[in-house]
Coordinates of C-alpha atoms in Angstrom, one line a residue:
X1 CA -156.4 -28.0 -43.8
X2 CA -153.2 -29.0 -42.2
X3 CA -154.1 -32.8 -42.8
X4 CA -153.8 -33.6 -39.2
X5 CA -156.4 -35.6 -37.8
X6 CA -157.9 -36.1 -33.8
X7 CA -159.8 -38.4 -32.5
X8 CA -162.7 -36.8 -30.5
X9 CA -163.1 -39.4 -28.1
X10 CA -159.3 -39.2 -26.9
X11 CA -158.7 -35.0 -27.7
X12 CA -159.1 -32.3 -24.5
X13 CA -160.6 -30.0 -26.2
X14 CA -159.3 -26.9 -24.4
X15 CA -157.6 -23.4 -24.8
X16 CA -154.0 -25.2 -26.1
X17 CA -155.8 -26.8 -28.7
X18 CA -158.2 -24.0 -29.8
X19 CA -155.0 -21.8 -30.3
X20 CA -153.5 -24.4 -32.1
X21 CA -156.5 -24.9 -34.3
X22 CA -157.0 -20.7 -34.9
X23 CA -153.0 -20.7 -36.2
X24 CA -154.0 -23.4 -39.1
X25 CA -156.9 -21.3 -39.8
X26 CA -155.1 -17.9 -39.8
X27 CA -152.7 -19.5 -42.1
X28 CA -154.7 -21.4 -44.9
X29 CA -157.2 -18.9 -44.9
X30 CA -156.7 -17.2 -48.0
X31 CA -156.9 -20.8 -49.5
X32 CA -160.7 -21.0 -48.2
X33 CA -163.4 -19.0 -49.5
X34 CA -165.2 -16.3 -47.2
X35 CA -168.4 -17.1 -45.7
X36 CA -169.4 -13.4 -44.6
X37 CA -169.0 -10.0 -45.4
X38 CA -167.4 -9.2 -42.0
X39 CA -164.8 -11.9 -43.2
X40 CA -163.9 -10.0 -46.2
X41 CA -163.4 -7.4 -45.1
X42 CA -160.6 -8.7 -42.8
X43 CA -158.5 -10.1 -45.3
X44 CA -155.9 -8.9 -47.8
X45 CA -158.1 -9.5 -50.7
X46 CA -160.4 -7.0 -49.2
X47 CA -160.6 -5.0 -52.6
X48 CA -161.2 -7.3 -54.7
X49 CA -164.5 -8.4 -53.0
X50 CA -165.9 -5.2 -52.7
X51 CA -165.4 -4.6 -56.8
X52 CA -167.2 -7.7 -57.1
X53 CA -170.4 -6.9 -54.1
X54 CA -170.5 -3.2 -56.2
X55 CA -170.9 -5.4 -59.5
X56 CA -173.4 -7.7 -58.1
X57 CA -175.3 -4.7 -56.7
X58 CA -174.9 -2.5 -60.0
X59 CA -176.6 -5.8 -62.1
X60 CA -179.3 -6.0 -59.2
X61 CA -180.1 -2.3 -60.1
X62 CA -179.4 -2.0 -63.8
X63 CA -182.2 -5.6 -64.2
X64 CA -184.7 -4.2 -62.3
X65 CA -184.8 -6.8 -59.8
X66 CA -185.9 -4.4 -56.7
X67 CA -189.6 -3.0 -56.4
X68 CA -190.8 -0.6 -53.7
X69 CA -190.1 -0.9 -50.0
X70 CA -193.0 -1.2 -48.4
X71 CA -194.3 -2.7 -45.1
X72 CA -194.8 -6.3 -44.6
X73 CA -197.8 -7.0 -45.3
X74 CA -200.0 -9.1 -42.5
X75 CA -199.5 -12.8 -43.0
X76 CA -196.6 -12.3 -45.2
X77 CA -193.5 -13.7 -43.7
X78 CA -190.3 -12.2 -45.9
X79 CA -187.5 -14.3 -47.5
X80 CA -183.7 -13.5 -46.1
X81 CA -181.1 -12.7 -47.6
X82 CA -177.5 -13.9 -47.7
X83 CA -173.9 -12.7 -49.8
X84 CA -171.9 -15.7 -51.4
X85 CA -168.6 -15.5 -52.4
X86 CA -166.6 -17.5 -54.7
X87 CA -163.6 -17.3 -56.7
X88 CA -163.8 -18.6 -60.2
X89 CA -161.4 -20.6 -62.0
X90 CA -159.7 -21.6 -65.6
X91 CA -159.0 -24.9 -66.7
X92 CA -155.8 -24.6 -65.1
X93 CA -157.0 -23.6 -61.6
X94 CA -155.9 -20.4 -61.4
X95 CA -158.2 -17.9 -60.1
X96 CA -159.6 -15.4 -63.3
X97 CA -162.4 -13.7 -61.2
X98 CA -164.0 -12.5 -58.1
X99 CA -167.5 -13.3 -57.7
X100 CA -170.3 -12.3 -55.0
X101 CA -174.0 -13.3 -55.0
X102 CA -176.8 -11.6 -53.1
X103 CA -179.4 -14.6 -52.2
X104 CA -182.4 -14.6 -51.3
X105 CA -182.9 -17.8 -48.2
X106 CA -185.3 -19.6 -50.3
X107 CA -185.6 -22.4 -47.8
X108 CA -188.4 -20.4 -46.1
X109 CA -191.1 -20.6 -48.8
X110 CA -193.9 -22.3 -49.1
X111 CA -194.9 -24.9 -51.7
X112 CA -198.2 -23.4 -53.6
X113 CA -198.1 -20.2 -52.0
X114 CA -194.7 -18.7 -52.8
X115 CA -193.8 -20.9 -55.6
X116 CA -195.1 -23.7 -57.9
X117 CA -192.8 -24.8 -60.4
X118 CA -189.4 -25.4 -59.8
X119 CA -188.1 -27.9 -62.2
X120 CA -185.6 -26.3 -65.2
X121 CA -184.0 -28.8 -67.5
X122 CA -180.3 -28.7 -68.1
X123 CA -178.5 -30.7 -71.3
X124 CA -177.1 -34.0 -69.9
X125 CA -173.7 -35.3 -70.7
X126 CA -174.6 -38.1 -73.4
X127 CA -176.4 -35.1 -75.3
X128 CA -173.4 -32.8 -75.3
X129 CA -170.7 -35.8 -76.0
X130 CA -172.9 -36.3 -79.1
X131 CA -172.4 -32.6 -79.8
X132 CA -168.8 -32.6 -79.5
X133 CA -168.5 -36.0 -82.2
X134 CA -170.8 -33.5 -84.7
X135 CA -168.2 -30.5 -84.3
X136 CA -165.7 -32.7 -85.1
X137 CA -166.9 -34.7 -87.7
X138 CA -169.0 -31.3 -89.2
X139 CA -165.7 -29.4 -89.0
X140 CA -167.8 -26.8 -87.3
X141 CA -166.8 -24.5 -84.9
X142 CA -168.1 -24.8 -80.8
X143 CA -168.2 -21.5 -78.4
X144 CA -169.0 -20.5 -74.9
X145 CA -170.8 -17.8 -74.0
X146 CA -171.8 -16.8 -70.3
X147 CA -174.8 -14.8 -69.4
X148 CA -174.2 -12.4 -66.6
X149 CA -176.4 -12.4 -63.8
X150 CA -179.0 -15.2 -65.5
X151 CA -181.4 -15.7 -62.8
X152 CA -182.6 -11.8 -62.8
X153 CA -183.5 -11.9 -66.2
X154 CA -187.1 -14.3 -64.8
X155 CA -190.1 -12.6 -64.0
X156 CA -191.8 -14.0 -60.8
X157 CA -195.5 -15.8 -61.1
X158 CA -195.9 -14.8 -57.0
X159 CA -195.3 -12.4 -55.0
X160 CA -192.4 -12.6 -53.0
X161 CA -191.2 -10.0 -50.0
X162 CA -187.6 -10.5 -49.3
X163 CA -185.9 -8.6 -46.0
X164 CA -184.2 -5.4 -46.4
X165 CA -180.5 -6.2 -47.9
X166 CA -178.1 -3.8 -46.0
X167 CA -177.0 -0.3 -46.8
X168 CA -180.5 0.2 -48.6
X169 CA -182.1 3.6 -47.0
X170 CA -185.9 3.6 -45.4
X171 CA -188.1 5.4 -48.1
X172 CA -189.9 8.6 -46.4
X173 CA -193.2 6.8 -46.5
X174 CA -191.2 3.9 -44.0
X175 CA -189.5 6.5 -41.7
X176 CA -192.5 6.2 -39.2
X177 CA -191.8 2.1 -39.0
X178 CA -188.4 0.1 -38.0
X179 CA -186.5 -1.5 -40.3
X180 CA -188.2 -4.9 -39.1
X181 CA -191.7 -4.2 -39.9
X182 CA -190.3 -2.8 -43.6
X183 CA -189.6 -5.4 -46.4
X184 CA -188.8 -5.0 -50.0
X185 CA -191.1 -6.4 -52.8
X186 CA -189.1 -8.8 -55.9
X187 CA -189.9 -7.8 -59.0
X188 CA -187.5 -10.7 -60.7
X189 CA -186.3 -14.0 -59.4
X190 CA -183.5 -13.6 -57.8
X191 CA -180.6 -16.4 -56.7
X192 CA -181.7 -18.7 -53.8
X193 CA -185.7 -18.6 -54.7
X194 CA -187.0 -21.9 -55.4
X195 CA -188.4 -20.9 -58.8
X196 CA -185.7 -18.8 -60.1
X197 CA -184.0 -21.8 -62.5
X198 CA -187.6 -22.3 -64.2
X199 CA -188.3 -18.8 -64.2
X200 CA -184.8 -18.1 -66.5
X201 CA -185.6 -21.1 -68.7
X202 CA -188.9 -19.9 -69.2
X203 CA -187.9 -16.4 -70.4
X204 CA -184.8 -18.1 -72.4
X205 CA -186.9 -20.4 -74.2
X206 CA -189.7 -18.0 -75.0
X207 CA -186.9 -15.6 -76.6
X208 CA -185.1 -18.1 -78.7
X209 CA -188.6 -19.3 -79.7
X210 CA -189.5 -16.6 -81.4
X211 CA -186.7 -15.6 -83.1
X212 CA -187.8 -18.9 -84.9
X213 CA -185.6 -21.7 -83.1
X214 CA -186.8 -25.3 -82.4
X215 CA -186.4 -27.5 -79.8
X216 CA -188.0 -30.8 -78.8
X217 CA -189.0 -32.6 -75.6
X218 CA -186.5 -35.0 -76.2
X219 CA -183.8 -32.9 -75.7
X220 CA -185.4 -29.5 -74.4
X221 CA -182.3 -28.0 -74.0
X222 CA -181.1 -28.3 -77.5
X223 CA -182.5 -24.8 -79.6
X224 CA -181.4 -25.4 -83.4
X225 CA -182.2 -23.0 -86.1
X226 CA -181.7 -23.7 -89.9
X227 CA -181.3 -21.2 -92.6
X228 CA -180.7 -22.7 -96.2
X229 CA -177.6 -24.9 -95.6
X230 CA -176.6 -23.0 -92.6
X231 CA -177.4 -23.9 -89.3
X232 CA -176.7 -23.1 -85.4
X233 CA -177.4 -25.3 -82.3
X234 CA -177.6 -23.5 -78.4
X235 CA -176.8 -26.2 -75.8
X236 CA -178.2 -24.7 -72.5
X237 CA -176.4 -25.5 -69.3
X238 CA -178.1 -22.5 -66.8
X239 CA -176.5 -19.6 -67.4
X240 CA -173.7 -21.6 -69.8
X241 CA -174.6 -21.5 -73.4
X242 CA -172.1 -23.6 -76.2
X243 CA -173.2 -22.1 -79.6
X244 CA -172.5 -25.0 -82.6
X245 CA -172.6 -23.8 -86.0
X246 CA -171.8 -23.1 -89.4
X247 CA -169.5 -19.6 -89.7
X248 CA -172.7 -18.1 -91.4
X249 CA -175.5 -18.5 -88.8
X250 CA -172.9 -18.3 -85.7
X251 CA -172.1 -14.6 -85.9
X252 CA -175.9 -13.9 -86.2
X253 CA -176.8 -16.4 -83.0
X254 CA -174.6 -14.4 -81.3
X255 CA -175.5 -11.3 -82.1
X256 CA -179.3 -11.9 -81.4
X257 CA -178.5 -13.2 -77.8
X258 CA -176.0 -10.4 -77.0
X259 CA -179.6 -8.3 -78.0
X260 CA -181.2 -9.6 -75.3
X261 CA -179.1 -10.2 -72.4
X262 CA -175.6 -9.3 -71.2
X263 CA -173.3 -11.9 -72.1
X264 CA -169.5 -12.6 -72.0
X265 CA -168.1 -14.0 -75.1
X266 CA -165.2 -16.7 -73.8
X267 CA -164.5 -17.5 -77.5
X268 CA -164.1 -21.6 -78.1
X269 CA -165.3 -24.0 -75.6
X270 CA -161.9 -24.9 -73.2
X271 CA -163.4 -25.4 -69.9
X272 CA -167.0 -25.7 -69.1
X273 CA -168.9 -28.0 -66.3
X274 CA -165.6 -29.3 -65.1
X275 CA -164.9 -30.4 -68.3
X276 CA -161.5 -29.6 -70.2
X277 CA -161.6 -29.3 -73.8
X278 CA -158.6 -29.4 -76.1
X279 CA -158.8 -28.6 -79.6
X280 CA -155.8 -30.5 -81.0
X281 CA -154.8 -30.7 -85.2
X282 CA -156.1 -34.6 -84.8
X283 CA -160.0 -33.5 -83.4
X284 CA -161.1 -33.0 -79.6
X285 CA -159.6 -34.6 -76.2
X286 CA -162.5 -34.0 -73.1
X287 CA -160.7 -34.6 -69.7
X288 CA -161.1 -33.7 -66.3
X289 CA -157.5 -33.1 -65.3
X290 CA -158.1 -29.9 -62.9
X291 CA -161.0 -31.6 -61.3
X292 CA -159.1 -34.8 -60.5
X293 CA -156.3 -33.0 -58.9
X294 CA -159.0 -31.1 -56.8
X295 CA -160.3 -34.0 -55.6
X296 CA -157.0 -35.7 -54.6
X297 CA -155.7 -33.0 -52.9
X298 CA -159.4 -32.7 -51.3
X299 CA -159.1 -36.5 -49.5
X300 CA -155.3 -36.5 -49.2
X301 CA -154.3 -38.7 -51.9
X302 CA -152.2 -35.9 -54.0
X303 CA -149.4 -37.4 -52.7
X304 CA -150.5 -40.9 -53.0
X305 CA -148.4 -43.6 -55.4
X306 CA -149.8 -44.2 -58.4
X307 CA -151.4 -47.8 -59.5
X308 CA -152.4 -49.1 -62.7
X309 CA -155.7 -50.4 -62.0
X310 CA -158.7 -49.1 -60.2
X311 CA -159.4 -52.1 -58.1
X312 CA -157.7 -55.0 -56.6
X313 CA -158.3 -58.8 -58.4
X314 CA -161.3 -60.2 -56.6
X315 CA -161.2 -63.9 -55.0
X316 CA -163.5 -66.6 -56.0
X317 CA -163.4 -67.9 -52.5
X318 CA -167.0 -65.4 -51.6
X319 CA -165.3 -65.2 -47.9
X320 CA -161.8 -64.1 -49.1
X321 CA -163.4 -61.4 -52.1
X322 CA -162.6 -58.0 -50.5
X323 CA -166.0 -56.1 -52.1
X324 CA -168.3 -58.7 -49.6
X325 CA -170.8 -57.3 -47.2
X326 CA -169.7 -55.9 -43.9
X327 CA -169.6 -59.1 -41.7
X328 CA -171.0 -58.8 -37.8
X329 CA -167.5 -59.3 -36.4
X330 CA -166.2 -56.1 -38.6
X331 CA -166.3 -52.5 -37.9
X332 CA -168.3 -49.8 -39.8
X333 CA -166.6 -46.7 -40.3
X334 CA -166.9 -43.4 -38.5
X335 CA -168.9 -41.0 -40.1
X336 CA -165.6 -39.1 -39.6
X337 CA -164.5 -40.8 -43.1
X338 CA -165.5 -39.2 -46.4
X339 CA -166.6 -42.4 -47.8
X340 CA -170.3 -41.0 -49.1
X341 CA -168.6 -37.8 -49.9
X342 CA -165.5 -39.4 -52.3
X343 CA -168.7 -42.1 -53.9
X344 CA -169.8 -38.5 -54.7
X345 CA -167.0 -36.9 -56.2
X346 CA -166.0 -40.2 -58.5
X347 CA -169.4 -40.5 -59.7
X348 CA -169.3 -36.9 -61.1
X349 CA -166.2 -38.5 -63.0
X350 CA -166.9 -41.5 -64.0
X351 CA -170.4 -40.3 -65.6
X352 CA -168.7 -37.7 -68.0
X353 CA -165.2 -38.6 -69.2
X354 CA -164.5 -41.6 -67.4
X355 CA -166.0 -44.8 -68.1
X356 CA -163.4 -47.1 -66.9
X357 CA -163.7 -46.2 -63.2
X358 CA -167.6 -47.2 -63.8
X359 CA -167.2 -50.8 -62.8
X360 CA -165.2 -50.8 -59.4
X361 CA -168.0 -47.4 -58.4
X362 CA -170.4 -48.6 -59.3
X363 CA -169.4 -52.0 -56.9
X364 CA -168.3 -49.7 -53.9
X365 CA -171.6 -48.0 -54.1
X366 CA -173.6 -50.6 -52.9
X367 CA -172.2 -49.9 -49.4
X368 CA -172.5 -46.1 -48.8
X369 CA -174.6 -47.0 -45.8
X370 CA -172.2 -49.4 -44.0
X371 CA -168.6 -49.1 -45.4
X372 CA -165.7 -51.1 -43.9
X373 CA -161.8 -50.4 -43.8
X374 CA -162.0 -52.8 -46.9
X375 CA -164.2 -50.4 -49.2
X376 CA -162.3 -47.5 -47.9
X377 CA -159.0 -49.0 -49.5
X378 CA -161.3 -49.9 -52.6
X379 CA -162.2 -46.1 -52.8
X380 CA -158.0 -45.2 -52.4
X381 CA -157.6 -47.7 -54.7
X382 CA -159.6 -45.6 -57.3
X383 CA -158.0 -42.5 -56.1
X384 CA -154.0 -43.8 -56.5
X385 CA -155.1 -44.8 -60.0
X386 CA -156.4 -41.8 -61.1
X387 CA -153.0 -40.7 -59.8
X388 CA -151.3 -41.9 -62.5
X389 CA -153.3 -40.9 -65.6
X390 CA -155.1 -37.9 -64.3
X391 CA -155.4 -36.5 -68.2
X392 CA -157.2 -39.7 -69.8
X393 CA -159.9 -38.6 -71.5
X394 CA -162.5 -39.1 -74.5
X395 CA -160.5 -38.2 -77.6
X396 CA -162.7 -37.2 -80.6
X397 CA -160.7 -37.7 -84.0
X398 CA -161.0 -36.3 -87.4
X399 CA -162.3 -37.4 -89.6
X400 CA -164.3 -40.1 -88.5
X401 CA -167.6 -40.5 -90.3
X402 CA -168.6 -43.6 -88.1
X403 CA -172.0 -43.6 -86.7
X404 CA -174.0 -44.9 -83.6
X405 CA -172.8 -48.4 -82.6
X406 CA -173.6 -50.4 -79.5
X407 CA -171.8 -52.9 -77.5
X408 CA -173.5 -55.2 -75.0
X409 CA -172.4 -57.7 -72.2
X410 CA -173.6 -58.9 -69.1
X411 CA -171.1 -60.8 -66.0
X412 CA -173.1 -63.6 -64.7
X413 CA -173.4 -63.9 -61.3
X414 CA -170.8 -60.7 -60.6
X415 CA -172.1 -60.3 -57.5
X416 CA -172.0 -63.7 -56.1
X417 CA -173.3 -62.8 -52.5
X418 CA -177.0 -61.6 -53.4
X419 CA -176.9 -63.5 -56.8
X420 CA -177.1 -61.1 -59.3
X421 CA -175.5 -60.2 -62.5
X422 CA -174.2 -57.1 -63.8
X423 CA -175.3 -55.0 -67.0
X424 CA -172.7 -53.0 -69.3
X425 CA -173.2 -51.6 -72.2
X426 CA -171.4 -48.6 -74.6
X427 CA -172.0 -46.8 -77.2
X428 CA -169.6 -44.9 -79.5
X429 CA -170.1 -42.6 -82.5
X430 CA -166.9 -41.7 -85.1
X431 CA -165.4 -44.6 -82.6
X432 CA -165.2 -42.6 -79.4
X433 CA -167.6 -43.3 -76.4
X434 CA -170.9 -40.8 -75.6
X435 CA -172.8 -43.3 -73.5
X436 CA -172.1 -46.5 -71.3
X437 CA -173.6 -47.8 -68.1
X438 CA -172.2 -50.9 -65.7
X439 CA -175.2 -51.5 -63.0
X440 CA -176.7 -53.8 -61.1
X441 CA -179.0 -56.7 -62.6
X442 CA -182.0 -56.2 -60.4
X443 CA -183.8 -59.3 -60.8
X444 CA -181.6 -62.8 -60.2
X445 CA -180.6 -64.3 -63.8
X446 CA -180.7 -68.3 -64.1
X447 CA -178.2 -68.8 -66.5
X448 CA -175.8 -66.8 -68.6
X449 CA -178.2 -66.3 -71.7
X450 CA -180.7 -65.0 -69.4
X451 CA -178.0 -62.4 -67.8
X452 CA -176.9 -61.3 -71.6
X453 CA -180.9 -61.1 -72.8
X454 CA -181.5 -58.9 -69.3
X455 CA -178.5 -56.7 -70.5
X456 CA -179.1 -56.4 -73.9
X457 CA -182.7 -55.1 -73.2
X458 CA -181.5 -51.9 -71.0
X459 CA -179.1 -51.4 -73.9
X460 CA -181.6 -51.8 -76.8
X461 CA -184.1 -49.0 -74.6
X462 CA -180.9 -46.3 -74.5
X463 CA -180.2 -46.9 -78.5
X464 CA -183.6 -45.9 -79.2
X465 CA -183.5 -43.1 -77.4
X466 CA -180.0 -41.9 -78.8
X467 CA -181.1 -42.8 -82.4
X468 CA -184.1 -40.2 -81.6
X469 CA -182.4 -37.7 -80.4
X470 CA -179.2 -38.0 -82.9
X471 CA -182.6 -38.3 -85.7
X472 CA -183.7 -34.7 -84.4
X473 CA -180.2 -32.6 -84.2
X474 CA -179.3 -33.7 -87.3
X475 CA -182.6 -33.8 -89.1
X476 CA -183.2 -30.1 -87.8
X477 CA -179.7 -29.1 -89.0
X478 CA -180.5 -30.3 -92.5
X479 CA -177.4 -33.1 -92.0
X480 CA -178.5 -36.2 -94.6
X481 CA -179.0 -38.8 -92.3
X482 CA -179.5 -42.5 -93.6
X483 CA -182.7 -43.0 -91.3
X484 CA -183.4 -47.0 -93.1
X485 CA -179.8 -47.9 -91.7
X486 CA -179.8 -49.9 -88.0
X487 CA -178.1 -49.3 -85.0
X488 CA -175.5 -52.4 -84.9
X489 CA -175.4 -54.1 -81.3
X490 CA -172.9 -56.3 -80.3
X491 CA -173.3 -59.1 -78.2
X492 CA -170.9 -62.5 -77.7
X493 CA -173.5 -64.7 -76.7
X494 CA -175.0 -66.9 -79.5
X495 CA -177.8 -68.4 -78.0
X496 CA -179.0 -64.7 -77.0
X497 CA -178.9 -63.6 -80.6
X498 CA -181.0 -66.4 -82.0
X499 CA -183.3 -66.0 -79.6
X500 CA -183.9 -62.2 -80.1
X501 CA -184.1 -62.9 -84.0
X502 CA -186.8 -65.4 -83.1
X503 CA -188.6 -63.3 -80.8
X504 CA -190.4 -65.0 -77.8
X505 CA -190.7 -68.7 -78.0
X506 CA -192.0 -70.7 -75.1
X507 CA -189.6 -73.4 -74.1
X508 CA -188.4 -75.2 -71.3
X509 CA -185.2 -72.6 -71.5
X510 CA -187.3 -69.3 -71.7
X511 CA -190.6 -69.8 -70.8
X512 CA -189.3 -68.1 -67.1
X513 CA -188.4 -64.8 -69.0
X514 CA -190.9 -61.9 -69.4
X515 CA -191.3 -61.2 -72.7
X516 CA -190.7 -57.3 -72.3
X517 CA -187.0 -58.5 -72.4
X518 CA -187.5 -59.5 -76.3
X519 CA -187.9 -56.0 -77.0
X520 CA -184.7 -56.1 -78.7
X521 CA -186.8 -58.4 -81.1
X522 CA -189.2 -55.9 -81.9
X523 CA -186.7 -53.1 -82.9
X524 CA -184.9 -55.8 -85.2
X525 CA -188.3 -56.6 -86.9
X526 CA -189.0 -52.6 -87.3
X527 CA -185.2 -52.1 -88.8
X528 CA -183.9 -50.3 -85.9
X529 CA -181.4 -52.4 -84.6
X530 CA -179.6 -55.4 -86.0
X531 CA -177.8 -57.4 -83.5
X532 CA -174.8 -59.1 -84.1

């Protein structure tokens, strides 16, 4: 916290030091979020957590969440308990709410016995991009709505003891036992169970269902429901619901949810998932401002000097280029340095509003498990140029009644040390990006046609699934949609595009090329792309 850094091997660790330490904590602790109850209590802010532990105990009550207490039954080994705290935040950092959680320790159940499904889907960011492009180009309105304690809405499928939280009193029928022996029975998934995120989509889904929305397994976090010419759309994040929709049908969405569960209206969409949201005269702007100056200030580079590119040129001498493999006369780093947890915190980034840090990531990636000084100033690199345009974003603009197009292009031999190329492909819609990828090639490409056939292939196989799913929103939502049109791909390699108008020909140049990589061949025969 005070950014001063020790080496272990050359510190006495004694009573000097220890002091010195407890003064740093004393004074930054009201910047760091309590860990225990006996914590809170000793700080300033004392109030303010025990409005928001009465709140969380009040929604435990009001849900039903509590059955009888009872004693443990033989064999049955309870689940623990635990408080979190945390402060929430608005797009501009400043704190708006105190928060505390009664958990249950989840990480003592057992597969098949105290739980059995655990998955829950949540919208993904290429979904919710796409959503964004339809608000604008729709001139339809986008809102946030919270629901207040989610998780305890789920009924359980097992039965699940959890240990006595404190403060709750021994029934009469316990009195003879010790608190020990006495545990308390779940009658709703609580926070911290293993099952609790399936449980709440479960009991979501079922509730929209039947009011008469539809959703598919393409996108099952997508509920639409069309009425005449009016139509709403629920994107579900967890407990984060973003209601899209005509000014008919909206009111009524809302309306029917606030029926059956506590929610917090929080108006239009500004901040949600880290995401900032600007609705500007012009359309949208999505940036992650706040979360970039969180992570700065989190590996020291707040104060760093700003750069305008996010990595250095690279040599074509392989033993000058400063991305090579750690050599056997070089030094890995200490686990001491952040490196896995900053790939971490830039991926987060670069996979919802920043495509332009995806190259130089996804290149510094590749050697999480033995970094060097020299990827480490690759990473700071990344961080001093996100320095200096910290509010670059995707901007949406109106009107744009562009569709889906695609852009394809493969480097040949990128990575010259193991021989293999690199993929990158984007797509926009109304001429703003929703998806893009830079990876990898994973098998070694012979020539540059064969690099450019292996890259339009991945991004043939993500058009078809974004003409499916932008095929059901709007198809659902009544939105004429000219389905006969093709998805246009772009690609600057000639001999690649001749080829996949062919199809697969056997020749002395392709005959080493599996045909699944013509795939881009079928979808241009079937009228689903047309590459160009």
């Amino acid at each position: 916290m005070s950014r001063k850094v020790w080496n272990r091997n050359k510190t006495d660790v004694d009573d000097i030091f220890a002091y010195n330490i407890a003064l740093n904590v004393i004074e930054n602790e009201e910047d760091q979020e309590p860990k225990s109850v006996n914590e809170c209590m000793h700080r300033k802010d004392w109030p303010k957590w025990k409005d928001a532990m009465q709140a969380e105990l009040n929604s435990l009550m009001k849900r039903e969440v509590f059955g009888p207490v009872v004693r443990t039954p033989e064999g049955i080994k309870p689940v623990g308990h635990k408080w979190v705290f945390i402060r929430k935040r608005n797009e501009k950092n400043e704190i708006v709410r105190y928060k505390a959680r009664l958990v249950a320790q989840g990480f003592s159940q057992i597969p098949g016995i105290d739980y059995k499904e655990t998955y829950s889907p949540v919208v993904d960011a290429t979904t919710f991009r796409y959503l964004i492009s339809m608000v604008v180009q729709e001139g339809i309105d986008m809102l946030l709505m919270d629901v207040v304690t989610a998780y305890l809405y789920g009924s359980l499928d097992t039965d699940i003891y959890m240990k006595l939280p404190e403060g709750l009193k021994l029934p009469e029928s316990c009195k003879v036992s010790s608190r020990e022996q006495c545990s308390i029975k779940l009658n709703k998934s609580l926070y911290g169970l293993k099952q609790s995120g399936s449980m709440w989509y479960n009991r979501l889904s079922e509730y929209l269902l039947k009011e008469g929305y539809k959703n598919d397994s393409i996108c099952p976090c997508i509920f639409i429901k069309r009425s005449g010419p009016e139509y709403v759309i629920i994107v579900v994040y967890v407990d984060d619901l973003n209601i899209i929709g005509t000014p008919g049908e909206l009111p009524r969405a809302i309306e029917y949810l606030k029926k059956g569960f506590e929610m917090k209206d929080l108006g239009k969409t500004k901040f949600c998932l880290g995401l900032q949201i600007e609705h500007l005269k012009g359309g949208i702007l999505v940036h992650q401002e706040t979360y970039i100056e969180k992570v700065l200030k989190r590996f020291y580079m707040d104060k760093s000097h700003p750069m305008s590119t996010p990595m250095v040129v690279r040599s074509l001498d392989v033993e000058k280029d400063p991305f090579r493999p750690p050599t056997d006369n070089e030094d890995i780093l200490d686990p001491e340095v952040p490196y896995l947890s900053a790939i971490g915190a830039l991926m987060f980034l670069a996979g919802h509003t920043r495509p332009d840090i995806s190259f130089s990531l996804n290149l510094l990636a590749r050697y999480s498990s033995c970094p060097t000084k020299r990827h480490w100033n690759g990473i700071k690199q990344i961080f001093r140029y996100l320095q200096g345009i910290k509010d670059l974003g995707l901007y949406f603009a109106n009107p744009s009644k562009t569709g889906l197009i695609g852009f394809a292009d493969a480097g040949y031999l990128s990575d010259p040390h193991t021989g293999r190329s690199q993929t990158g492909y984007v797509f926009t819609v109304g001429g703003t990006t929703i998806s893009w990828r830079s990876t990898k090639q994973t098998i070694a490409a012979t020539s540059s046609n064969h690099a450019e056939i292996l890259a339009i292939h991945e991004a043939s196989r993500e058009c078809v699934w974004l003409r499916n799913v932008i095929q059901h929103i709007r198809g659902s939502c009544g939105i004429i949609l000219d389905k006969e049109l093709p998805t246009v791909l772009y690609e600057d390699n000639v001999a690649c595009i001749a080829q996949l108008k062919e199809g697969y020909i056997k020749g002395d140049r392709t005959k080493h090329i599996l045909p699944k990589f013509f795939f881009t061949h079928d979808l241009q025969k079937s009228g689903d792309i047309s590459v160009q």
